[in-house]
Coordinates of C-alpha atoms and ligand atoms in Angstrom, one line a residue:
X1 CA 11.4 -26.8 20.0
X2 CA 9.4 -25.5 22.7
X3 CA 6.5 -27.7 21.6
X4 CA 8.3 -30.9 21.7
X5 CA 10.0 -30.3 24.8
X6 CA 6.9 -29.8 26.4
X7 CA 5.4 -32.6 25.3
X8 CA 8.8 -34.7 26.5
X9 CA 7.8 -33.2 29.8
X10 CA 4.3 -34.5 29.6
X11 CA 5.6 -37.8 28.8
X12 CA 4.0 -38.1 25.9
X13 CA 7.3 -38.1 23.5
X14 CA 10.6 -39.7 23.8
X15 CA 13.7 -37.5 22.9
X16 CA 14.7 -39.8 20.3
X17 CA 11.5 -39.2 18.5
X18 CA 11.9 -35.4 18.6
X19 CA 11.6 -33.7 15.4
X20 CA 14.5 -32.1 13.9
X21 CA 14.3 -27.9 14.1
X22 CA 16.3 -25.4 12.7
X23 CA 14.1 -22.3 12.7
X24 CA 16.5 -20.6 15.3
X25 CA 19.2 -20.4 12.3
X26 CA 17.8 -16.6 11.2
X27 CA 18.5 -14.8 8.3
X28 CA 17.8 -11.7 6.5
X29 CA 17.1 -11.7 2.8
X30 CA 17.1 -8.0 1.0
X31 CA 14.8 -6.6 -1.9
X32 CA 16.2 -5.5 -4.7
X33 CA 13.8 -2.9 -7.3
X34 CA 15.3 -4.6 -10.8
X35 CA 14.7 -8.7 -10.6
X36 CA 17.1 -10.6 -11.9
X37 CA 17.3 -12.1 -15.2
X38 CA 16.6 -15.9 -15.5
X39 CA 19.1 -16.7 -17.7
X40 CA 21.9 -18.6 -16.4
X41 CA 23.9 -15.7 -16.3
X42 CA 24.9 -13.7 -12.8
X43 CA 26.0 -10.4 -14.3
X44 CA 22.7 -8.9 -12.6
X45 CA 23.2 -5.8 -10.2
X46 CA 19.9 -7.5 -8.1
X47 CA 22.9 -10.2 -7.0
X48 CA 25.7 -7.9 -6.1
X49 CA 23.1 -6.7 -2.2
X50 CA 23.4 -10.3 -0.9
X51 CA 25.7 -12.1 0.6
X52 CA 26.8 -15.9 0.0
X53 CA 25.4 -18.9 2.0
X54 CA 27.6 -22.0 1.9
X55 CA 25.9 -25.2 1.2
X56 CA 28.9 -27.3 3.4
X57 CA 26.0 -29.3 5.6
X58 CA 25.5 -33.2 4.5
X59 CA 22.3 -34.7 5.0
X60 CA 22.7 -38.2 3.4
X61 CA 25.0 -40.6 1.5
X62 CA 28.6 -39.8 2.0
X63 CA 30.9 -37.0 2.3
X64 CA 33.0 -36.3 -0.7
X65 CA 35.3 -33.6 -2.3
X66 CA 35.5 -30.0 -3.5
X67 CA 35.7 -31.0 -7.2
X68 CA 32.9 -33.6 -6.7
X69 CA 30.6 -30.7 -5.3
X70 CA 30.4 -27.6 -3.5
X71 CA 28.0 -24.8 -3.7
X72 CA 26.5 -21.6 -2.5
X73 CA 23.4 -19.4 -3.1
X74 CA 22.1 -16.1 -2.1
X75 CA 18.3 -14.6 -2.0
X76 CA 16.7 -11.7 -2.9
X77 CA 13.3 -10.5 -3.6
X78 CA 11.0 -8.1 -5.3
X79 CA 7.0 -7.7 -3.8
X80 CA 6.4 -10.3 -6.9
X81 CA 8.9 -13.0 -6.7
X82 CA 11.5 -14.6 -4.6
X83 CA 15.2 -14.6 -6.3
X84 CA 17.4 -17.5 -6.0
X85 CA 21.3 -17.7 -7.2
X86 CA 22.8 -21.1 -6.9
X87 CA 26.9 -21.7 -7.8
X88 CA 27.3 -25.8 -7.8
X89 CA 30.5 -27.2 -8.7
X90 CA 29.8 -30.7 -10.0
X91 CA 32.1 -32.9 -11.8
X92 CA 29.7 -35.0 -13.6
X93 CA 25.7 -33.8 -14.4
X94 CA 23.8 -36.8 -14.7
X95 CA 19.7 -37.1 -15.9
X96 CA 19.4 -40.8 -15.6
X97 CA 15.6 -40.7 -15.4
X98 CA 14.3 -39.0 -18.8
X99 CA 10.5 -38.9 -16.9
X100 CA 10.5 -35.7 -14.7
X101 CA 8.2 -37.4 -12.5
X102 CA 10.7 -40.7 -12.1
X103 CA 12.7 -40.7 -8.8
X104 CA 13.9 -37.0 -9.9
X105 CA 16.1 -37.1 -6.4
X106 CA 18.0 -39.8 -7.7
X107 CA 19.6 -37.6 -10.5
X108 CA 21.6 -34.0 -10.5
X109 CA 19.0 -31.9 -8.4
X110 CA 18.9 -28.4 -6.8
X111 CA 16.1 -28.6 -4.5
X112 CA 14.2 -25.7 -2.4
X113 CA 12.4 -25.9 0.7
X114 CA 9.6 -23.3 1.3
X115 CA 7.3 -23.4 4.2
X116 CA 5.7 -19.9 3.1
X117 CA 4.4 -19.6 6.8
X118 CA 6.9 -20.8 8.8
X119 CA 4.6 -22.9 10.6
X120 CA 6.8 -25.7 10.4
X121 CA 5.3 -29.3 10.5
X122 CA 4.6 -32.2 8.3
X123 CA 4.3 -31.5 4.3
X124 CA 5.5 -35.1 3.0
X125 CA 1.8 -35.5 1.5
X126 CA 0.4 -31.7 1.9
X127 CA 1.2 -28.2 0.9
X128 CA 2.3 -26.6 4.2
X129 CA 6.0 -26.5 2.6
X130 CA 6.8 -27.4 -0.7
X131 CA 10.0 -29.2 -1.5
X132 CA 10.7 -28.9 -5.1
X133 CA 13.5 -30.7 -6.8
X134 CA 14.4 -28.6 -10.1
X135 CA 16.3 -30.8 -12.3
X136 CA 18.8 -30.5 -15.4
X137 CA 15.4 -29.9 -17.6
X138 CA 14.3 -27.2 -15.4
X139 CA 11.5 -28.4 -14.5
X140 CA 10.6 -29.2 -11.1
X141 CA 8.5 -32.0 -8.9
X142 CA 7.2 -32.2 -5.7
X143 CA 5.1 -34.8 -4.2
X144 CA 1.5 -33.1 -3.3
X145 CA -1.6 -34.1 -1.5
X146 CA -3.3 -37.8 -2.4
X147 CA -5.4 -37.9 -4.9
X148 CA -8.0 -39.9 -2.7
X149 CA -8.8 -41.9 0.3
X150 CA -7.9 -45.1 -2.1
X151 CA -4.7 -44.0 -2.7
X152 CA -3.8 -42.7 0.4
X153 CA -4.3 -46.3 1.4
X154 CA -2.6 -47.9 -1.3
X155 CA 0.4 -45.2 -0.2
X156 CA 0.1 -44.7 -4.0
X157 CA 1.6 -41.2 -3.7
X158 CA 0.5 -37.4 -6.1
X159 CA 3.8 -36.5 -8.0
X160 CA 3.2 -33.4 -10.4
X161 CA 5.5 -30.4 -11.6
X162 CA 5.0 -27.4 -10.5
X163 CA 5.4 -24.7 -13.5
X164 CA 3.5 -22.2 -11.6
X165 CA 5.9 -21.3 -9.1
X166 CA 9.2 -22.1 -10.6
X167 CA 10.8 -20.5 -13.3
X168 CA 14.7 -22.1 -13.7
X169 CA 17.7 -21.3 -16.4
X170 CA 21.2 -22.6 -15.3
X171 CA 24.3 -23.2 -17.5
X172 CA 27.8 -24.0 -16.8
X173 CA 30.3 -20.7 -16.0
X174 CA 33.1 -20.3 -18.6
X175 CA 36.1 -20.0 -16.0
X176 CA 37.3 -23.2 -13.8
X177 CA 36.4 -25.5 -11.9
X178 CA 33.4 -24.5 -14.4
X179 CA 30.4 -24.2 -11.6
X180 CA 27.1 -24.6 -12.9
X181 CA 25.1 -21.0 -12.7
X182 CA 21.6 -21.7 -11.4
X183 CA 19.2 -18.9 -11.3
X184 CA 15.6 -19.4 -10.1
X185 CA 12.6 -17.3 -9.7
X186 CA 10.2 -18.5 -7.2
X187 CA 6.2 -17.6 -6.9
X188 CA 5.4 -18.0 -3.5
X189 CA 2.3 -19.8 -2.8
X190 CA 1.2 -20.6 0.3
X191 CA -0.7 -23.9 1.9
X192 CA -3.9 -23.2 0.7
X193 CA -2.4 -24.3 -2.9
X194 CA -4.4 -27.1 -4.2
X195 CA -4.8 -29.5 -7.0
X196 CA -8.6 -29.0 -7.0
X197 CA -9.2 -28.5 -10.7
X198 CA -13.0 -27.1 -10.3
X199 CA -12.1 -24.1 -8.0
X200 CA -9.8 -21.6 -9.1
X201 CA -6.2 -22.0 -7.6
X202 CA -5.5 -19.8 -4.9
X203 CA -3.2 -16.7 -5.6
X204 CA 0.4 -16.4 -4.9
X205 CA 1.5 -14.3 -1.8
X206 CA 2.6 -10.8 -2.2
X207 CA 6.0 -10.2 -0.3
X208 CA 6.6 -7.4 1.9
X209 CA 9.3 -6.6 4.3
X210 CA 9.0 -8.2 7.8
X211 CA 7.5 -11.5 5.9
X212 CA 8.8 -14.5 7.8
X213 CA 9.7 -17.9 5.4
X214 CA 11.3 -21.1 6.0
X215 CA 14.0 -22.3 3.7
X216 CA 16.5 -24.2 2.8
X217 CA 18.2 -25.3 -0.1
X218 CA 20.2 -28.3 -1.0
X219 CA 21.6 -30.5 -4.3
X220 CA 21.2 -34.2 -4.9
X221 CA 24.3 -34.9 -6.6
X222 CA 24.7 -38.1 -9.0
X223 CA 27.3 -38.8 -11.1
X224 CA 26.0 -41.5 -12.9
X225 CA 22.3 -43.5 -13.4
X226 CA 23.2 -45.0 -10.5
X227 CA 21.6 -42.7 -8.7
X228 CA 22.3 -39.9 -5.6
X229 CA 25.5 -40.1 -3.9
X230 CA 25.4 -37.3 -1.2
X231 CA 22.9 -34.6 -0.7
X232 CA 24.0 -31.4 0.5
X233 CA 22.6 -28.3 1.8
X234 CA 23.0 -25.0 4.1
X235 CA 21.3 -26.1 7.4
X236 CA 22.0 -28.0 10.0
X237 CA 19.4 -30.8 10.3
X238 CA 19.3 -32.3 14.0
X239 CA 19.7 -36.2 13.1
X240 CA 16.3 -38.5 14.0
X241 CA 17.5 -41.8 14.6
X242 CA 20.6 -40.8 12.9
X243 CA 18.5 -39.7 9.4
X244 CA 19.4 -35.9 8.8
X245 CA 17.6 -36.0 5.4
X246 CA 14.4 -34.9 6.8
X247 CA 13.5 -31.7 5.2
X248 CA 11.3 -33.5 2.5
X249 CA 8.9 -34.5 5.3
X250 CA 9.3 -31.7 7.9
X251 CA 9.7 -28.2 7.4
X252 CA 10.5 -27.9 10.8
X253 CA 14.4 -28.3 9.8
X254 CA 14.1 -25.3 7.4
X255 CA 15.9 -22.2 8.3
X256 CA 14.0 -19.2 8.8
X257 CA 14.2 -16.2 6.6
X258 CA 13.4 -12.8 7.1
X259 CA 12.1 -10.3 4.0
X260 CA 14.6 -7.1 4.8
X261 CA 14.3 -4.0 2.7
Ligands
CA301 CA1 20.9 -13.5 -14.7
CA302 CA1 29.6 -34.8 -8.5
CA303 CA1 3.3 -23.9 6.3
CA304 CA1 26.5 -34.8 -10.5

C-alpha cells in the first residue's frame, strides 16, 4: 500500500489503477506436533488448537444463499507441512470438465492462495504465489510460467497439476446440511519452483515459528456444467475497476499469516 501510494504521489499511477491489498488483515496460525490425517474425516486432535475463519467475502458472480454455499476453514502446521480444514456447504457438486487441466474454475473448486514470501506482486504467469484450484478429483491446477518466448506471445498459457505440494481427501459429513469435509496438506514451496526438467526442483521450505505467508482461500461454486456461479472466500479484496476477483493475478490481496507456536 505504501508502495502504490507513493507512486500516486509521484504521478506516476492513478488511484483507479491501484492494486488491491489485503496484507494488513493479520493472522496467527498455530503448530500442532501430530498432523492431521488426510482423510476427509475431522476427528483429528491437530484441528481442535485453531479457530474457524468464515469464508462470507464474495469476489465474483452473485451473492446467493446459506444452503447454496457457505464455508469455513482453519490452519495449522507441523515444521513439514501446512494443514488446511475446509467445511463447504454446497447443494449441488458439479465436475463438468472431466480434463483437470480444462477451465477447472469453472466447476466445484476449493482454491488456495500461497505467496510463500509474502512479497506480494504479480504471479498470473510465475511462481511468486501459487493459486491452486483442487477440484472434486483432488487433484489440483495452477497456471505456471510460459513455456517459451513463442508462447508467451501467442498468450498460449502453462497449465499443469501440482501433485508435489498438494495432498487432498474430502467427503461429504453424515449430519445436515451435509457439508463437504475438505482436508488438505500443503508442501510449501517457494518462488524458486520451476518447471525446468534438467535441474533438480528446488526443495520445499521448512516452517518455523515467526514464518510470515500470504493466504487466502476461496471456492468456485457450480451447480451445474454451466459453469461458476459465485466465488467466495475469507478476504476482503479492494475492487479494481469494480473486479474483486483478483487473487489469481496478485498475491497482493492475500491475507497475511503468521507461523505461531
Ligand atoms: Ca482427518
Ligand atoms: Ca451450490
Ligand atoms: Ca512471493
Ligand atoms: Ca456446487
Amino acid at each position: 500500500m505504501r508502495h502504490w501510494r507513493a507512486l500516486v504521489l509521484a504521478g506516476l499511477l492513478a488511484p483507479a489503477a491501484a492494486p488491491a491489498t489485503a496484507l494488513a488483515d493479520a493472522w496467527d496460525v498455530g503448530r500442532v506436533d501430530a498432523a492431521p490425517a488426510i482423510d476427509g474425516v475431522a476427528d483429528d486432535a491437530a484441528w481442535d488448537r485453531a479457530e474457524w475463519r468464515p469464508m462470507d467475502q464474495l469476489m465474483w458472480g452473485v451473492a446467493t444463499t446459506p444452503e447454496d454455499f457457505s464455508g469455513r476453514y482453519k490452519l495449522v502446521w507441523t515444521p513439514e507441512k501446512l494443514y488446511l480444514l475446509a467445511e463447504i456447504t454446497d447443494d449441488v457438486l458439479v465436475d463438468g470438465h472431466p480434463d483437470p487441466l480444462e477451465r477447472y474454475w469453472e466447476d466445484d473448486a476449493l482454491e488456495f492462495f500461497l505467496d510463500e514470501d509474502a512479497s506480494g506482486g504479480d504471479h498470473l504467469t510465475s511462481y511468486n504465489a501459487f493459486a491452486q484450484h483442487i477440484s472434486l478429483d483432488n487433484q489440483s491446477a495452477d497456471i505456471g510460467p510460459y513455456r517459451s518466448a513463442e508462447d508467451e506471445a501467442l498468450g498460449q498459457r502453462y497449465v499443469r497439476t501440482y501433485p508435489e505440494m498438494v495432498e487432498s481427501r474430502w467427503q461429504r459429513s453424515g449430519t445436515s446440511p451435509y457439508p463437504v469435509v475438505w482436508e488438505v496438506a500443503i508442501t510449501v514451496f517457494g518462488d524458486d519452483f520451476h518447471d525446468d526438467p534438467n535441474r533438480p526442483q528446488a526443495a520445499p521450505r521448512t516452517l518455523e515459528a515467526g514464518k510470515v505467508m500470504g493466504f487466502m482461500l476461496a471456492y468456485c461454486d457450480a451447480d451445474s456444467p454451466a459453469g461458476r456461479e459465485h466465488f467466495y472466500g475469507d478476504v476482503v479484496v479492494e475492487p479494481v475497476e469494480g473486479d474483486r476477483n483478483r487473487g489469481y493475478i496478485d498475491a497482493g490481496v492475500f491475507a497475511r499469516i503468521t507461523l505461531v507456536e
